Tab-separated table of C-alpha atoms and ligand atoms in Angstrom:
chain	number	residue	atom	x	y	z
A	15	MET	CA	0.000	0.000	0.000
A	16	ARG	CA	1.306	3.453	-0.937
A	17	LEU	CA	0.984	6.327	1.494
A	18	ARG	CA	0.602	9.308	-0.830
A	19	GLY	CA	-0.423	12.923	-0.441
A	20	ARG	CA	0.409	15.546	2.173
A	21	LYS	CA	-3.157	15.672	3.404
A	22	GLY	CA	-4.462	13.169	5.887
A	23	ILE	CA	-0.992	12.143	7.007
A	24	ARG	CA	-2.301	10.932	10.364
A	25	GLU	CA	-4.938	8.786	8.687
A	26	ALA	CA	-2.316	7.328	6.373
A	27	LEU	CA	-0.083	6.503	9.330
A	28	GLU	CA	-2.941	5.024	11.328
A	29	ALA	CA	-3.702	2.752	8.389
A	30	GLN	CA	-0.290	1.057	8.877
A	31	PRO	CA	-0.356	-0.145	12.519
A	32	GLU	CA	1.938	-3.091	11.806
A	33	LEU	CA	4.689	-0.675	10.703
A	34	ILE	CA	3.942	2.693	12.331
A	35	VAL	CA	3.889	3.156	16.096
A	36	LEU	CA	2.110	6.369	17.093
A	37	ASN	CA	1.886	5.527	20.806
A	38	PRO	CA	5.414	4.206	21.499
A	39	ALA	CA	5.273	4.889	25.267
A	40	ASP	CA	2.695	2.085	25.523
A	41	TYR	CA	5.418	-0.397	24.579
A	42	LYS	CA	8.124	0.583	27.061
A	43	GLY	CA	9.684	-2.693	28.211
A	44	LYS	CA	7.611	-4.641	25.673
A	45	TRP	CA	9.407	-4.010	22.381
A	46	HIS	CA	10.515	-7.619	22.041
A	47	GLU	CA	6.856	-8.616	22.375
A	48	VAL	CA	6.015	-6.094	19.649
A	49	PHE	CA	8.448	-7.859	17.310
A	50	GLY	CA	7.413	-11.280	18.594
A	51	ASN	CA	10.989	-12.481	19.147
A	52	ASP	CA	14.110	-11.976	21.310
A	53	ARG	CA	16.389	-10.732	18.554
A	54	PRO	CA	18.479	-7.589	19.146
A	55	ILE	CA	16.838	-4.220	18.616
A	56	TYR	CA	18.706	-1.480	16.749
A	57	VAL	CA	17.289	2.050	16.728
A	58	GLU	CA	18.034	5.045	14.519
A	59	LEU	CA	17.340	8.295	16.353
A	60	GLY	CA	16.325	10.983	13.871
A	61	MET	CA	15.873	8.804	10.778
A	62	GLY	CA	14.584	11.588	8.480
A	63	LYS	CA	13.248	10.073	5.257
A	64	GLY	CA	14.361	6.627	6.423
A	65	ARG	CA	16.695	5.293	3.734
A	66	PHE	CA	19.206	3.974	6.283
A	67	ILE	CA	16.714	2.127	8.484
A	68	SER	CA	14.815	0.794	5.491
A	69	GLN	CA	17.977	-0.627	3.866
A	70	HIS	CA	19.444	-1.954	7.106
A	71	SER	CA	16.267	-3.782	8.036
A	72	LEU	CA	16.051	-5.258	4.554
A	73	LEU	CA	19.652	-6.507	4.675
A	74	ASN	CA	19.492	-7.928	8.223
A	75	PRO	CA	16.290	-9.885	8.806
A	76	ASN	CA	17.642	-11.271	12.094
A	77	ILE	CA	17.825	-7.832	13.685
A	78	ASN	CA	14.802	-5.790	14.743
A	79	TYR	CA	14.893	-2.121	13.766
A	80	ILE	CA	13.072	0.968	14.989
A	81	GLY	CA	13.323	4.233	13.067
A	82	VAL	CA	12.476	7.297	15.145
A	83	ASP	CA	11.515	10.806	14.170
A	84	MET	CA	9.338	13.534	15.648
A	85	TYR	CA	7.661	14.561	12.379
A	86	ASP	CA	4.754	12.509	11.091
A	87	GLU	CA	5.444	13.573	7.497
A	88	LEU	CA	8.898	11.995	7.779
A	89	LEU	CA	7.369	8.800	9.157
A	90	ARG	CA	5.031	8.750	6.182
A	91	ARG	CA	7.942	9.121	3.775
A	92	ALA	CA	10.040	6.518	5.595
A	93	ALA	CA	7.117	4.078	5.519
A	94	GLU	CA	6.704	4.617	1.804
A	95	LYS	CA	10.410	3.987	1.295
A	96	ALA	CA	10.404	0.790	3.358
A	97	ILE	CA	7.356	-0.580	1.568
A	98	GLY	CA	8.760	0.409	-1.844
A	99	ALA	CA	12.146	-1.209	-1.133
A	100	ARG	CA	10.443	-4.534	-0.417
A	101	GLU	CA	8.015	-4.524	-3.312
A	102	GLY	CA	8.359	-7.675	-5.337
A	103	SER	CA	11.173	-8.979	-3.091
A	104	GLY	CA	9.007	-11.218	-0.945
A	105	VAL	CA	10.728	-9.759	2.149
A	106	THR	CA	8.329	-8.698	4.879
A	107	LEU	CA	8.365	-5.643	7.125
A	108	ALA	CA	8.255	-7.846	10.221
A	109	ASN	CA	11.609	-6.612	11.614
A	110	LEU	CA	10.901	-2.882	11.187
A	111	LYS	CA	8.867	-0.331	13.151
A	112	LEU	CA	8.753	3.416	12.657
A	113	ALA	CA	8.019	5.321	15.849
A	114	LEU	CA	6.887	8.902	16.352
A	115	PHE	CA	8.363	10.609	19.406
A	116	ASN	CA	10.707	13.284	20.630
A	117	ILE	CA	14.096	11.820	21.553
A	118	GLU	CA	14.169	14.099	24.601
A	119	LYS	CA	11.621	11.686	26.081
A	120	ILE	CA	13.465	8.511	25.109
A	121	GLU	CA	13.435	7.234	28.703
A	122	ASP	CA	9.623	7.062	28.476
A	123	ILE	CA	9.806	4.830	25.400
A	124	PHE	CA	12.467	2.224	26.179
A	125	ALA	CA	13.181	0.316	29.387
A	126	ALA	CA	16.619	-0.515	30.774
A	127	ASN	CA	18.626	-2.952	28.579
A	128	GLU	CA	15.976	-3.016	25.871
A	129	LEU	CA	18.186	-1.912	22.957
A	130	GLU	CA	21.422	-3.241	21.525
A	131	ARG	CA	22.442	-0.435	19.213
A	132	ILE	CA	21.680	3.223	18.716
A	133	TYR	CA	22.485	4.905	15.415
A	134	LEU	CA	22.850	8.667	15.389
A	135	ASN	CA	23.144	9.727	11.760
A	136	PHE	CA	23.685	13.375	10.896
A	137	SER	CA	22.015	14.602	14.050
A	138	ASP	CA	21.258	18.322	14.123
A	139	PRO	CA	24.551	20.061	15.064
A	140	TRP	CA	23.039	22.869	17.187
A	141	PRO	CA	26.183	24.988	16.641
A	142	LYS	CA	25.394	27.713	19.183
A	143	LYS	CA	26.975	27.103	22.574
A	144	ARG	CA	23.772	27.937	24.388
A	145	HIS	CA	22.074	25.081	22.506
A	146	ALA	CA	24.720	22.480	23.417
A	147	ARG	CA	22.252	20.581	25.621
A	148	ARG	CA	20.097	19.877	22.565
A	149	ARG	CA	22.878	17.961	20.798
A	150	LEU	CA	22.020	14.279	20.783
A	151	THR	CA	25.534	13.397	21.958
A	152	HIS	CA	25.361	15.696	24.984
A	153	ALA	CA	26.089	13.804	28.229
A	154	ASN	CA	22.449	14.244	29.300
A	155	PHE	CA	21.322	12.200	26.289
A	156	VAL	CA	24.209	9.723	26.476
A	157	HIS	CA	23.308	8.898	30.109
A	158	LYS	CA	19.827	7.978	28.897
A	159	TYR	CA	21.260	5.831	26.074
A	160	ILE	CA	23.515	3.990	28.548
A	161	GLU	CA	20.476	3.115	30.629
A	162	ILE	CA	18.474	1.605	27.763
A	163	LEU	CA	21.345	-0.202	26.001
A	164	ASN	CA	22.093	-3.811	26.939
A	165	ASP	CA	25.325	-5.688	27.635
A	166	ARG	CA	26.273	-5.687	23.972
A	167	GLY	CA	25.148	-2.106	23.551
A	168	GLU	CA	26.876	0.314	21.179
A	169	ILE	CA	26.305	3.781	19.755
A	170	HIS	CA	27.280	4.373	16.123
A	171	PHE	CA	27.523	8.037	15.214
A	172	LYS	CA	28.055	9.677	11.801
A	173	THR	CA	28.119	13.367	10.972
A	174	ASP	CA	29.391	15.905	8.475
A	175	SER	CA	29.779	18.490	11.253
A	176	ARG	CA	33.339	18.735	12.492
A	177	SER	CA	32.315	20.819	15.495
A	178	LEU	CA	29.607	18.337	16.519
A	179	PHE	CA	32.062	15.482	16.055
A	180	GLU	CA	34.672	17.157	18.278
A	181	PHE	CA	32.015	17.918	20.867
A	182	SER	CA	30.797	14.311	20.753
A	183	LEU	CA	34.245	12.707	21.069
A	184	ASN	CA	34.862	14.903	24.128
A	185	SER	CA	31.463	14.057	25.515
A	186	PHE	CA	32.088	10.293	25.164
A	187	ALA	CA	35.649	10.584	26.506
A	188	ASP	CA	34.571	12.691	29.498
A	189	MET	CA	32.143	9.933	30.384
A	190	GLY	CA	34.950	7.369	30.275
A	191	LEU	CA	33.472	5.554	27.268
A	192	ARG	CA	35.659	3.478	24.951
A	193	MET	CA	35.561	4.292	21.244
A	194	ARG	CA	36.762	2.452	18.153
A	195	ASN	CA	36.901	2.874	14.375
A	196	ILE	CA	37.152	6.654	14.629
A	197	SER	CA	37.238	8.184	11.153
A	198	LEU	CA	37.531	11.807	10.079
A	199	ASP	CA	36.941	10.947	6.444
A	200	LEU	CA	34.862	7.795	6.212
A	201	HIS	CA	34.868	7.611	2.423
A	202	ALA	CA	38.471	8.732	1.899
A	203	GLU	CA	39.276	5.567	-0.087
A	204	GLY	CA	36.081	5.809	-2.124
A	205	LEU	CA	32.489	5.198	-1.164
A	206	ARG	CA	32.228	2.576	1.616
A	207	THR	CA	29.855	0.107	0.028
A	208	ASP	CA	29.865	-2.045	3.176
A	209	LEU	CA	28.039	0.715	5.067
A	210	VAL	CA	24.493	1.839	4.356
A	211	LEU	CA	24.349	5.501	3.392
A	212	THR	CA	21.753	7.918	4.731
A	213	GLU	CA	20.051	10.598	2.643
A	214	TYR	CA	22.202	13.342	4.199
A	215	GLU	CA	25.345	11.281	3.779
A	216	SER	CA	24.777	10.834	0.040
A	217	LYS	CA	24.259	14.559	-0.392
A	218	PHE	CA	27.385	15.477	1.559
A	219	TYR	CA	29.474	12.796	-0.123
A	220	GLU	CA	28.503	14.107	-3.568
A	221	ARG	CA	29.560	17.609	-2.469
A	222	GLY	CA	32.944	16.283	-1.312
A	223	VAL	CA	32.260	16.954	2.374
A	224	ASN	CA	34.152	14.688	4.803
A	225	ILE	CA	32.029	12.338	6.866
A	226	HIS	CA	33.128	11.635	10.442
A	227	ARG	CA	32.228	8.421	12.212
A	228	VAL	CA	32.797	6.692	15.535
A	229	GLU	CA	31.563	3.578	17.321
A	230	VAL	CA	31.148	3.783	21.090
A	231	MET	CA	31.075	0.643	23.198
A	232	ILE	CA	28.630	0.870	26.056
A	233	GLY	CA	27.861	-2.665	27.239
A	234	ARG	CA	30.323	-4.805	29.226
A	235	GLN	CA	30.244	-7.591	26.645
A	236	ALA	CA	30.772	-5.203	23.729
A	237	LEU	CA	33.841	-3.872	25.481
A	238	GLU	CA	35.190	-7.317	26.406
A	239	GLU	CA	34.839	-8.549	22.824
A	240	HIS	CA	36.693	-5.492	21.581
A	241	VAL	CA	39.552	-5.983	24.082
A	242	CYS	CA	39.747	-9.673	23.102
A	243	GLN	CA	39.987	-8.733	19.440
A	244	LEU	CA	42.746	-6.207	20.160
A	245	GLU	CA	44.699	-8.835	22.106
A	246	LYS	CA	44.400	-11.290	19.225
A	247	GLN	CA	45.610	-8.665	16.775
A	248	ARG	CA	48.564	-7.881	19.067
A	249	GLU	CA	49.459	-11.570	19.353
A	250	GLN	CA	49.277	-11.997	15.577
A	251	ALA	CA	51.525	-8.988	15.111
A	252	GLN	CA	54.111	-10.375	17.610
A	253	VAL	CA	54.243	-14.114	16.847
A	254	PRO	CA	55.853	-14.759	13.479
A	255	ASP	CA	53.900	-16.896	11.093
A	256	ALA	CA	54.891	-20.636	11.334
A	257	ASN	CA	55.868	-20.744	7.641
A	258	GLU	CA	58.020	-17.657	8.044
A	259	GLU	CA	59.803	-19.344	10.990
A	260	ASP	CA	60.461	-22.497	8.974
A	261	GLY	CA	61.792	-20.372	6.166
A	262	ALA	CA	64.105	-18.515	8.538
A	263	LEU	CA	65.415	-21.827	10.021
A	264	ALA	CA	65.965	-23.245	6.560
A	265	ASP	CA	67.947	-20.102	5.664
A	266	GLU	CA	70.057	-20.464	8.833
A	267	GLU	CA	70.733	-24.170	8.215
A	268	ALA	CA	71.780	-23.448	4.652
B	307	SAM	C1	19.622	16.233	9.775
B	307	SAM	S1	18.330	15.076	9.776
B	307	SAM	C2	19.174	13.527	9.441
B	307	SAM	C3	18.238	12.510	8.858
B	307	SAM	C4	18.854	11.135	8.566
B	307	SAM	N1	19.352	10.505	9.767
B	307	SAM	C5	19.942	11.234	7.552
B	307	SAM	O1	21.122	11.076	7.914
B	307	SAM	O2	19.653	11.427	6.363
B	307	SAM	C6	17.963	14.956	11.504
B	307	SAM	C7	16.638	14.267	11.779
B	307	SAM	O3	16.490	14.130	13.168
B	307	SAM	C8	15.162	14.443	13.548
B	307	SAM	N2	15.207	14.927	14.921
B	307	SAM	C9	15.968	15.939	15.397
B	307	SAM	N3	15.751	16.116	16.713
B	307	SAM	C10	14.842	15.182	17.074
B	307	SAM	C11	14.205	14.865	18.298
B	307	SAM	N4	14.475	15.547	19.420
B	307	SAM	N5	13.323	13.856	18.326
B	307	SAM	C12	13.029	13.149	17.185
B	307	SAM	N6	13.606	13.414	15.996
B	307	SAM	C13	14.498	14.422	15.940
B	307	SAM	C14	14.734	15.507	12.556
B	307	SAM	O4	13.339	15.588	12.420
B	307	SAM	C15	15.420	15.046	11.278
B	307	SAM	O5	14.609	14.187	10.540
């Protein structure tokens, strides 16, 4: 079903209850029941027209996704995109919900440990100092994210705004959070086809604007897995490859 026309947006949204959630606070602590399974839940805060969440949910049927925005017109457009992307593919919308709410009230929507990942893509930069508290990476918001993320919880943040990126790295660091895969120019080697682009990202990339990105590990398990991986990499870098050793011995013997 297509959701067309600017008029009657509410009616159009209400006609899609299996995809659109207009009363998300009713489901606090019950989102896994909403999806009907225990799979991880990934949320994009401020999804805009929804390309990212639509593509991600299509590519990863074993993850549940929730796209969030505070404008019903954007929910309508995101719904249209998600439906359109699946047309003729046979893939259902079962792992995707689009929820209407203001992120400032996120603690009313999700319970502790309910989410596994939060994507912040091209969040409004709020460049004026007096608006710093509105930035979605301000410590006030990050404290709320920490509460609702689970043991494997992570925040993945992308932005074109250098000042917001600097602010965010400081915000995460001041809170003692561990970061990885920090990039000041995500597509420096050419477009990263392994990552799903957002609408804003495409526009900025075409204009040659650098995209900044960071992953923040919140949950204990996420952090432990990262440390384990680093240790493995260190070991591999230190211990010479068995074949190399044999080669060296052979050289010595000769
Ligand atoms: C700059 S757009 C980025 C859209 C999309 N993530 C992208 O990268 O193309 C920021 C989006 O965040 C939404 N947004 C900003 N503040 C919000 C809030 N407090 N609650 C819900 N949505 C918000 C806006 O409505 C807008 O759609």
